[in-house]
CSV table of C-alpha atoms in Angstrom, one decimal:
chain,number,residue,atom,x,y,z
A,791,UNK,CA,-12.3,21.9,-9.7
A,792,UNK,CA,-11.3,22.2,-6.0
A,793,UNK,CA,-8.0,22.4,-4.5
A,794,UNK,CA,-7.1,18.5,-4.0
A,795,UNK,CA,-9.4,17.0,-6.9
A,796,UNK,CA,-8.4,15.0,-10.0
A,797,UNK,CA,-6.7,17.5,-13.0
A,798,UNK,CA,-8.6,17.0,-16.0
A,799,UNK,CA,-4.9,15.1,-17.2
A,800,UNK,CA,-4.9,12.6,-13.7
A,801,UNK,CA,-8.8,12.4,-15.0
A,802,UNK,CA,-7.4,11.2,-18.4
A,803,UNK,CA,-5.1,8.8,-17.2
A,804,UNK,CA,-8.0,7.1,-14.7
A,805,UNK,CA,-11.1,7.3,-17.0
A,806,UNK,CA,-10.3,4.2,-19.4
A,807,UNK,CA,-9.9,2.2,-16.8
A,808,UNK,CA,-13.0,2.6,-14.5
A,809,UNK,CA,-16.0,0.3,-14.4
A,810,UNK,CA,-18.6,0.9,-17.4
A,811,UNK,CA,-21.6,0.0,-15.3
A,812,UNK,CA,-23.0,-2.4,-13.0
A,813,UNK,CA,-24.1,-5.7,-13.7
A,814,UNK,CA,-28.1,-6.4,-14.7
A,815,UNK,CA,-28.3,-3.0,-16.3
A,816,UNK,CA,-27.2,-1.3,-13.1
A,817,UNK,CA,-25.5,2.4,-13.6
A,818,UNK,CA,-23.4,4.3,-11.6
A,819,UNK,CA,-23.2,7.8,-10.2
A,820,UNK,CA,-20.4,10.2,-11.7
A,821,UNK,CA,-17.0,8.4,-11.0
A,822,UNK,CA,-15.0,11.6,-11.5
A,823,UNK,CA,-16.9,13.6,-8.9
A,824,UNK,CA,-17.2,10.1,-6.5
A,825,UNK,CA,-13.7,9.9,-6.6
A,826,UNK,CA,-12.7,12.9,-5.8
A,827,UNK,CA,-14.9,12.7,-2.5
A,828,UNK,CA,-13.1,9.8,-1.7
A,829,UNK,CA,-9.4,11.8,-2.5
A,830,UNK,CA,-11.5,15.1,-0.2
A,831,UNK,CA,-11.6,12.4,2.6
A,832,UNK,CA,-8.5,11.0,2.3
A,833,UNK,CA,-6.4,14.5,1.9
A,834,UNK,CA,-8.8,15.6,5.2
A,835,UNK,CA,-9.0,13.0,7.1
A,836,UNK,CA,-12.7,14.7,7.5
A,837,UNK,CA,-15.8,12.3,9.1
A,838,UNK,CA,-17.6,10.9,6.0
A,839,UNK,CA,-20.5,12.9,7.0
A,840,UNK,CA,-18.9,15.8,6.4
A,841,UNK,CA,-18.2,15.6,3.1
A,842,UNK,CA,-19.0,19.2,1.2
A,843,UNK,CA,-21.9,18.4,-0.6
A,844,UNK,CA,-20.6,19.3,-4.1
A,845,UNK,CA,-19.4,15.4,-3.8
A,846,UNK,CA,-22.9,14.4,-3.5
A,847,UNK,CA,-24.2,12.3,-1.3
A,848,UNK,CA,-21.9,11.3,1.5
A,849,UNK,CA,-23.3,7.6,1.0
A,850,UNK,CA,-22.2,7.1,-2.2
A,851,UNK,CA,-19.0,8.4,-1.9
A,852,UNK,CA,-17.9,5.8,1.5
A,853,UNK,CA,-19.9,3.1,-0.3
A,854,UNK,CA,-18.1,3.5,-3.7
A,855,UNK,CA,-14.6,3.3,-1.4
A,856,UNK,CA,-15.8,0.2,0.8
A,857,UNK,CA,-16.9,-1.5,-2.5
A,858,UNK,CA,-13.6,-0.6,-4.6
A,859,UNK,CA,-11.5,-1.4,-1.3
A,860,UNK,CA,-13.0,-5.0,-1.2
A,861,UNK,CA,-12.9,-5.8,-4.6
A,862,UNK,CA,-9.3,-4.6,-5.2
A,863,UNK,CA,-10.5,-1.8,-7.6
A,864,UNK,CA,-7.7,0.6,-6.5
A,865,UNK,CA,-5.5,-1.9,-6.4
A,866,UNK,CA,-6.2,-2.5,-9.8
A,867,UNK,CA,-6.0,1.2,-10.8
A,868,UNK,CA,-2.7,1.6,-9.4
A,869,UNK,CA,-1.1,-1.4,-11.2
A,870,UNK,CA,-2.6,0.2,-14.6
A,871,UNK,CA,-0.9,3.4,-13.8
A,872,UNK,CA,2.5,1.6,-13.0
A,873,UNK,CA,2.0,-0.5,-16.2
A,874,UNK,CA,2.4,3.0,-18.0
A,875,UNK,CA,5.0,4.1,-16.1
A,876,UNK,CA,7.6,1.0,-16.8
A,877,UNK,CA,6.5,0.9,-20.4
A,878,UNK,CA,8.4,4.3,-21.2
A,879,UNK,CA,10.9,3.5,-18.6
A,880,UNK,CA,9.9,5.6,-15.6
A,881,UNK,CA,10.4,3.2,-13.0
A,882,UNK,CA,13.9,3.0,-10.6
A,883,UNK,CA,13.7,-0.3,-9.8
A,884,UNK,CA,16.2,0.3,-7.3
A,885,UNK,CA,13.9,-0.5,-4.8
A,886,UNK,CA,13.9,0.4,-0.6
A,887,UNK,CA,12.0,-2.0,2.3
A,888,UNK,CA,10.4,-0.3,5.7
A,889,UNK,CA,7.8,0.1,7.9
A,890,UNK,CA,6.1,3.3,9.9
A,891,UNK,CA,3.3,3.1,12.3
A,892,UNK,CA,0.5,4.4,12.0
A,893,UNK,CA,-1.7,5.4,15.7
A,894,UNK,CA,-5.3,4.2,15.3
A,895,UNK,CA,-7.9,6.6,16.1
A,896,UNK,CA,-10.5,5.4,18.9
A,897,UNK,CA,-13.0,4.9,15.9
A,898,UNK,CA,-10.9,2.0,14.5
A,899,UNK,CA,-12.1,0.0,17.5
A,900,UNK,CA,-14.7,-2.1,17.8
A,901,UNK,CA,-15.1,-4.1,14.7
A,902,UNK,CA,-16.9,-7.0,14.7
A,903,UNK,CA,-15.1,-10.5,15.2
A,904,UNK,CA,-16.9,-12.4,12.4
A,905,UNK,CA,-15.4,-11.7,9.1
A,906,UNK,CA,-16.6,-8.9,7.1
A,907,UNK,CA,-19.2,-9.4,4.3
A,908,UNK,CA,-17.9,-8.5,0.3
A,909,UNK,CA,-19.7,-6.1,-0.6
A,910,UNK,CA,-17.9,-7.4,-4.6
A,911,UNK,CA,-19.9,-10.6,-3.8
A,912,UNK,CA,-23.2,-8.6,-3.2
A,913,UNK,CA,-23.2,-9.7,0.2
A,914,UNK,CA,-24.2,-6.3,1.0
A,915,UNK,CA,-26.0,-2.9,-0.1
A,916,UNK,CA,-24.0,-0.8,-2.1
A,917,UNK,CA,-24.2,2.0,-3.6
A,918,UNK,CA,-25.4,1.2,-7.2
A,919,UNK,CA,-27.2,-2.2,-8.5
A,920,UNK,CA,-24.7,-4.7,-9.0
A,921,UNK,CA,-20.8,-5.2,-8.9
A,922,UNK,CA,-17.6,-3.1,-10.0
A,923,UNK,CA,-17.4,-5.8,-12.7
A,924,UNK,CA,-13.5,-5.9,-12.3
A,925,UNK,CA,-10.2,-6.9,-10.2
A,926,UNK,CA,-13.0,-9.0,-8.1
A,927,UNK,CA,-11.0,-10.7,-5.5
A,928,UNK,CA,-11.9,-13.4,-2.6
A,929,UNK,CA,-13.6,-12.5,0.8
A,930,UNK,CA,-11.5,-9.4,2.2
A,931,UNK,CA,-9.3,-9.9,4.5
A,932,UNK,CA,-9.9,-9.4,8.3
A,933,UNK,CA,-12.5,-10.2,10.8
A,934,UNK,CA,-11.0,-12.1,13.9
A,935,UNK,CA,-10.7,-10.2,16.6
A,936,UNK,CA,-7.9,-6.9,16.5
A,937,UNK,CA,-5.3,-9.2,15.2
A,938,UNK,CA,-7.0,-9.9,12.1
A,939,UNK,CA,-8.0,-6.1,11.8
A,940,UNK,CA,-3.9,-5.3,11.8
A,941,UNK,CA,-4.7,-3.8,15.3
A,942,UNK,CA,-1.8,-4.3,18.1
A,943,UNK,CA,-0.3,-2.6,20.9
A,944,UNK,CA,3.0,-1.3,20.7
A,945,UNK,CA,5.5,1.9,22.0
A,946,UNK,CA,3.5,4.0,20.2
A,947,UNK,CA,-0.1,3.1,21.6
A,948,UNK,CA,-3.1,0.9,19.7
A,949,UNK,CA,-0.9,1.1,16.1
A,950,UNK,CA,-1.3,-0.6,13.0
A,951,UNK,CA,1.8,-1.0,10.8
A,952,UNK,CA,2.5,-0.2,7.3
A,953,UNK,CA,5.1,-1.9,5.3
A,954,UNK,CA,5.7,-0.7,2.1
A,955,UNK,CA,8.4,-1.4,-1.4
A,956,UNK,CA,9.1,1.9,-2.9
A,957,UNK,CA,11.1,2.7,-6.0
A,958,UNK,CA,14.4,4.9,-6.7
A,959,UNK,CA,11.3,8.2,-7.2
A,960,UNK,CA,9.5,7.9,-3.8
A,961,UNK,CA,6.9,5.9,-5.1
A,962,UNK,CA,5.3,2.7,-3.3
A,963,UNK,CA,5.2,-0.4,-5.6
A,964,UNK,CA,4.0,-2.9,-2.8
A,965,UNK,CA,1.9,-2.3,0.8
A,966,UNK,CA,1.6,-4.7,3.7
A,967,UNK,CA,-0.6,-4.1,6.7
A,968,UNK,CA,0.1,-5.8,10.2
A,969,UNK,CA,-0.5,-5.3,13.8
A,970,UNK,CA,1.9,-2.6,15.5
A,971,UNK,CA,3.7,-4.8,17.5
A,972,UNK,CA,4.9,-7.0,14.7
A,973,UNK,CA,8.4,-6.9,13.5
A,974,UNK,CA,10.1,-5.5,10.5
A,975,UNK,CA,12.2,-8.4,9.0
A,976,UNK,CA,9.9,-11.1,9.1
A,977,UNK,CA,7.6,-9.3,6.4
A,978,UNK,CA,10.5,-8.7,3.6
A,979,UNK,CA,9.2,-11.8,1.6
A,980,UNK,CA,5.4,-10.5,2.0
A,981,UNK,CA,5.9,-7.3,0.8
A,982,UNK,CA,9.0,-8.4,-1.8
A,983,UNK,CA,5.7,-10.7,-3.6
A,984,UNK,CA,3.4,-8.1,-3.5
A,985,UNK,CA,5.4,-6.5,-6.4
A,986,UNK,CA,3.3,-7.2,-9.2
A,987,UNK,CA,4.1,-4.8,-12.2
A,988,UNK,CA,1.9,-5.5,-15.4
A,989,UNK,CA,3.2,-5.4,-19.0
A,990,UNK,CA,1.5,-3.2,-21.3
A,991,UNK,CA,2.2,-5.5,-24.2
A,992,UNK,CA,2.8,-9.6,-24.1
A,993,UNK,CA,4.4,-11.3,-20.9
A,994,UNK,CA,4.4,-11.3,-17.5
A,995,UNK,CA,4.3,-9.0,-15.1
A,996,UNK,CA,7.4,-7.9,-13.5
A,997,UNK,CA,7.9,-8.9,-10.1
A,998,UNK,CA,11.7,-8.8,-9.5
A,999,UNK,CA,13.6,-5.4,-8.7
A,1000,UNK,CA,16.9,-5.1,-9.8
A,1001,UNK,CA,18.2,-4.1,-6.0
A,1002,UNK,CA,16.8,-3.7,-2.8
A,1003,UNK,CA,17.8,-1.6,0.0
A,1004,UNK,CA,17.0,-2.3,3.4
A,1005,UNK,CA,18.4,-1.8,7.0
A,1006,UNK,CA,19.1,-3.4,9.7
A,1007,UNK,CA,15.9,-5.1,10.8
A,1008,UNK,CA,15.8,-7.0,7.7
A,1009,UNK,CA,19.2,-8.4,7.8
A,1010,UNK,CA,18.5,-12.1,9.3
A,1011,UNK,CA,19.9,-15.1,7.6
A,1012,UNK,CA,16.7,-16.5,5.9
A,1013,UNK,CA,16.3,-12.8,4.8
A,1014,UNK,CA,19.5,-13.3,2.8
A,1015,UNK,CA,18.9,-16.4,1.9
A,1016,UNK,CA,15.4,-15.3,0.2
A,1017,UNK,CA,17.3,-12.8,-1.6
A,1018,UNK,CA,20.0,-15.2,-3.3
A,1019,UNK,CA,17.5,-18.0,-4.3
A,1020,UNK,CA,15.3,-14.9,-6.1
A,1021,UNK,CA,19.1,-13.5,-7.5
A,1022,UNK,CA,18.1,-10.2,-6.2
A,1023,UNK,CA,21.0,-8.0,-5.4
A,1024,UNK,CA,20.5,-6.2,-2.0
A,1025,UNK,CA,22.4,-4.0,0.4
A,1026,UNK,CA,21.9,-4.5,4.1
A,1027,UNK,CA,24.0,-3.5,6.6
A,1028,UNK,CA,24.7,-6.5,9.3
A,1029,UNK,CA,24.2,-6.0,13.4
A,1030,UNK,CA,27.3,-6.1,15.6
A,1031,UNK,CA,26.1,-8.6,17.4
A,1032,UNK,CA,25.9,-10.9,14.1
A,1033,UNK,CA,29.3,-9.7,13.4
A,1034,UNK,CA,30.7,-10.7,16.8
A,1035,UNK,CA,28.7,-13.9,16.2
A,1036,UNK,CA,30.1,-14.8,13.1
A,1037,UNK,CA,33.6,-14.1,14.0
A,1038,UNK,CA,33.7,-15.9,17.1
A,1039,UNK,CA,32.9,-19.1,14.9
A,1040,UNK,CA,35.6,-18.6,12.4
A,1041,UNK,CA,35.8,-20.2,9.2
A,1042,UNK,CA,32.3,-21.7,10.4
A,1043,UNK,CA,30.9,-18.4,10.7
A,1044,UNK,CA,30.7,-18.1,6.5
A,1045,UNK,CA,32.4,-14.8,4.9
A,1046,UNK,CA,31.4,-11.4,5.5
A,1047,UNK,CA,28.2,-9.9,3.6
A,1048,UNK,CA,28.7,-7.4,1.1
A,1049,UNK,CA,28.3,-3.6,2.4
A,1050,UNK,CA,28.0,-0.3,-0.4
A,1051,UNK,CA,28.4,2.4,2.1
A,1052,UNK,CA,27.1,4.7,-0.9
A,1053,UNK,CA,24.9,2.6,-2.7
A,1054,UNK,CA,23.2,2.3,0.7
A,1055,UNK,CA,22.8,6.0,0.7
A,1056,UNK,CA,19.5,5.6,-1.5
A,1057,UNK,CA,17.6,4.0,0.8
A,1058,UNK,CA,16.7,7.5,2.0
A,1059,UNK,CA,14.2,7.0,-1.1
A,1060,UNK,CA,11.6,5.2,1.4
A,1061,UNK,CA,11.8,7.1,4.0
A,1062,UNK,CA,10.2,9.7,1.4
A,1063,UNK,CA,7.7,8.0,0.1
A,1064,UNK,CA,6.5,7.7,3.6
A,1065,UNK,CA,6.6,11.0,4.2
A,1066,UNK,CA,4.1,11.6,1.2
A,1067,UNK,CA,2.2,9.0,2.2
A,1068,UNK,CA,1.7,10.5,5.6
A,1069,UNK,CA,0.4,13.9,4.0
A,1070,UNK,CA,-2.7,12.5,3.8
A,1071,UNK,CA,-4.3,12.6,7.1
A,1072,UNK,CA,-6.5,9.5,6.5
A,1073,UNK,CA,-3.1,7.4,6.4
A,1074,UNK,CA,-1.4,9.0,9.1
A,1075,UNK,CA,-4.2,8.1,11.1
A,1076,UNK,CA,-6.2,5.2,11.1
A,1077,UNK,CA,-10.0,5.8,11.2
A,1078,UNK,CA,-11.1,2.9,9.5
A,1079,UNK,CA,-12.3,-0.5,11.7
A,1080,UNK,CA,-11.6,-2.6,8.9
A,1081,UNK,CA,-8.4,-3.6,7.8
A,1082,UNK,CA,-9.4,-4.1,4.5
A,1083,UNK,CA,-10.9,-0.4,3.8
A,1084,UNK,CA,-8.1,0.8,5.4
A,1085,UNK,CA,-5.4,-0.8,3.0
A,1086,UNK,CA,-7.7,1.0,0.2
A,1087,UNK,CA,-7.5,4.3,1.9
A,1088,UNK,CA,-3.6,3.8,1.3
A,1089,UNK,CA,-3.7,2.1,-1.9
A,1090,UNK,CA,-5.4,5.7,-3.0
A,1091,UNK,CA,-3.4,7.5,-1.7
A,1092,UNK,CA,0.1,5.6,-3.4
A,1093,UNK,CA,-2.0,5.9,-6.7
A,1094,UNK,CA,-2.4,10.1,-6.3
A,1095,UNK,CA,1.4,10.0,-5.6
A,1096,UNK,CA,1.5,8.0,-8.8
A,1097,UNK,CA,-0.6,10.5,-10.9
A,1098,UNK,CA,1.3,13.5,-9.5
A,1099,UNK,CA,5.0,12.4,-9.5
C-alpha cells in the first residue's frame, strides 16, 4: 500500500458499495487499485499520463473517473458513507455556507460547446463493457460555451467557484460549482437542497440542518426569507448599509435580525473544510475541461475527508 492509497478499513467501508460488474456480462478491472489511481491523481495533481504504473493502465484509471463522475457514482459513495455516519450520530448538523475560488489551469480551456456525451448512457467508450449499473443520472451537466463549464473571469483570473455546506467536523455535506464571477448569496438555496442525507433504516433522507452559519454575503432578504419558510435557524450577521437602510424607514423597516456573536464563532468550521479540500492539488486547481468531471474530482476528494475524519 502506498502513501495516499485506501487503508484496508477505508477499503472495508467502500467495497459493499461498488459496482458488481458491468452490464451483458461485462467485468471490471480491480476497483481497489482503480481507485486509488484516481485518489494518486487527485492527492498529486499529476497529468494522467503519469500515473505510476502500479495503478495500471493510465486509461482505465481517467476512464473509470469520467464514467463514475457522469453517472454520479461518487456522489453516491459519498452519501453511503454519510448514511453511516448519522446513523450512530456522528454528524454536527450545525452546518456553515461559503465559497473559495479555485484558478483554472490553461488545460481547463477549450472544451467543446456542444454538450458532453454520457459515458453512463454508453454514448461513449469506456473502460469496461457496459455501465456502472448504479446512481445513473441524466446527461451531465455542461457543454455551452465557458459558462456552462463553471468557467468565468473574476479578481482572481479564469476561476471557477466552489460552493460548499459543511458540518460542525469540517466535513462537506453539499457542493455547488459556478463560474468565478458569480456571487455568493444567490446560491444559498442551491447548495441548502443539495443536502441529501440517506437513512440507513425506513424514511427519508435528511435534508434539513438544525442551524446554519453564514456571513455576510448571504444575508439578503429572500435569503432570510428562504430560511424561515424551511424553519431553519441561522446566524448571519447584517451589512451596515442594510442596517442604516432599515433604520432610516422606521417601524417600516421590520425589527432587527437576530445576531449570536458566539454561536457565530463556529462558522470557522467551513473555512476548514476548505482548507482540506484544497490539500488536494487536483481541487486547488482546476485541470479538468469539463464541469462535470471536475465536480467528481471534488466529490472524491469530500468522500476521503469522509473516510479519514
Amino acid at each position: 500500500m502506498g502513501r495516499g492509497d485506501l487503508t484496508n478499513a477505508e477499503w472495508d467501508r467502500l467495497e459493499s458499495f461498488l459496482p458488481r460488474g458491468g452490464a451483458r456480462g461485462g467485468r471490471w478491472s480491480d476497483h481497489r487499485r482503480v481507485i486509488n489511481g484516481v485518489l494518486y491523481r487527485v492527492r498529486t495533481g499529476v497529468q494522467w499520463r503519469d500515473l505510476p504504473e502500479r495503478f495500471g493502465p493510465w486509461e482505465t484509471a481517467y476512464k473509470r473517473h469520467r464514467r463514475w463522475s457522469a453517472d454520479g457514482t461518487w456522489k453516491m459513495l459519498l452519501s453511503r458513507v454519510q448514511a453511516a455516519e448519522d446513523a450512530v450520530g456522528q454528524i454536527d448538523w450545525d452546518v456553515s455556507v461559503d465559497s473559495t475560488a479555485v484558478r483554472a489551469h490553461q488545460h481547463a480551456a477549450g472544451a467543446r460547446k456542444t454538450p458532453p456525451r454520457d459515458p453512463s448512457k454508453g454514448e461513449s467508450a469506456g473502460d469496461e463493457p457496459g455501465r456502472s449499473g448504479v446512481a445513473e443520472t441524466g446527461r451531465p451537466a455542461g457543454g455551452g460555451g465557458q459558462i456552462g463549464e463553471c468557467l468565468g473571469r473574476s479578481r482572481g483570473g479564469f476561476t471557477t467557484k466552489i460552493h460548499l455546506a459543511a458540518d460542525g467536523r469540517c466535513r462537506p455535506l453539499a457542493l455547488v460549482l459556478t463560474p468565478g464571477h458569480y456571487g455568493d448569496g444567490p446560491q444559498l438555496d442551491r447548495i441548502l437542497e443539495q443536502i441529501s442525507v440517506p437513512r440507513t433504516g425506513v424514511g427519508r433522507p435528511r435534508t434539513r440542518p438544525d442551524h446554519v452559519l453564514a456571513d455576510k454575503a448571504y444575508t439578503s432578504r429572500k435569503n432570510r426569507r428562504y430560511l424561515r419558510r424551511r424553519g431553519i435557524r441561522h446566524t448571519i450577521p447584517e451589512r451596515l448599509d442594510q442596517q442604516r437602510h432599515r433604520k432610516n424607514r422606521g417601524s417600516r423597516g421590520g425589527r432587527p435580525t437576530g445576531f449570536d456573536s458566539e454561536h457565530y464563532k463556529k462558522r470557522n468550521t467551513v473555512e476548514r473544510a476548505i482548507n482540506r479540500l484544497k490539500g488536494f492539488r487536483a481541487v486547488a486547481t482546476r485541470y479538468e475541461k469539463r464541469a462535470y468531471i471536475y465536480l467528481g474530482t471534488i466529490t472524491l476528494a469530500a468522500l476521503i475527508i469522509w473516510l479519514r475524519t
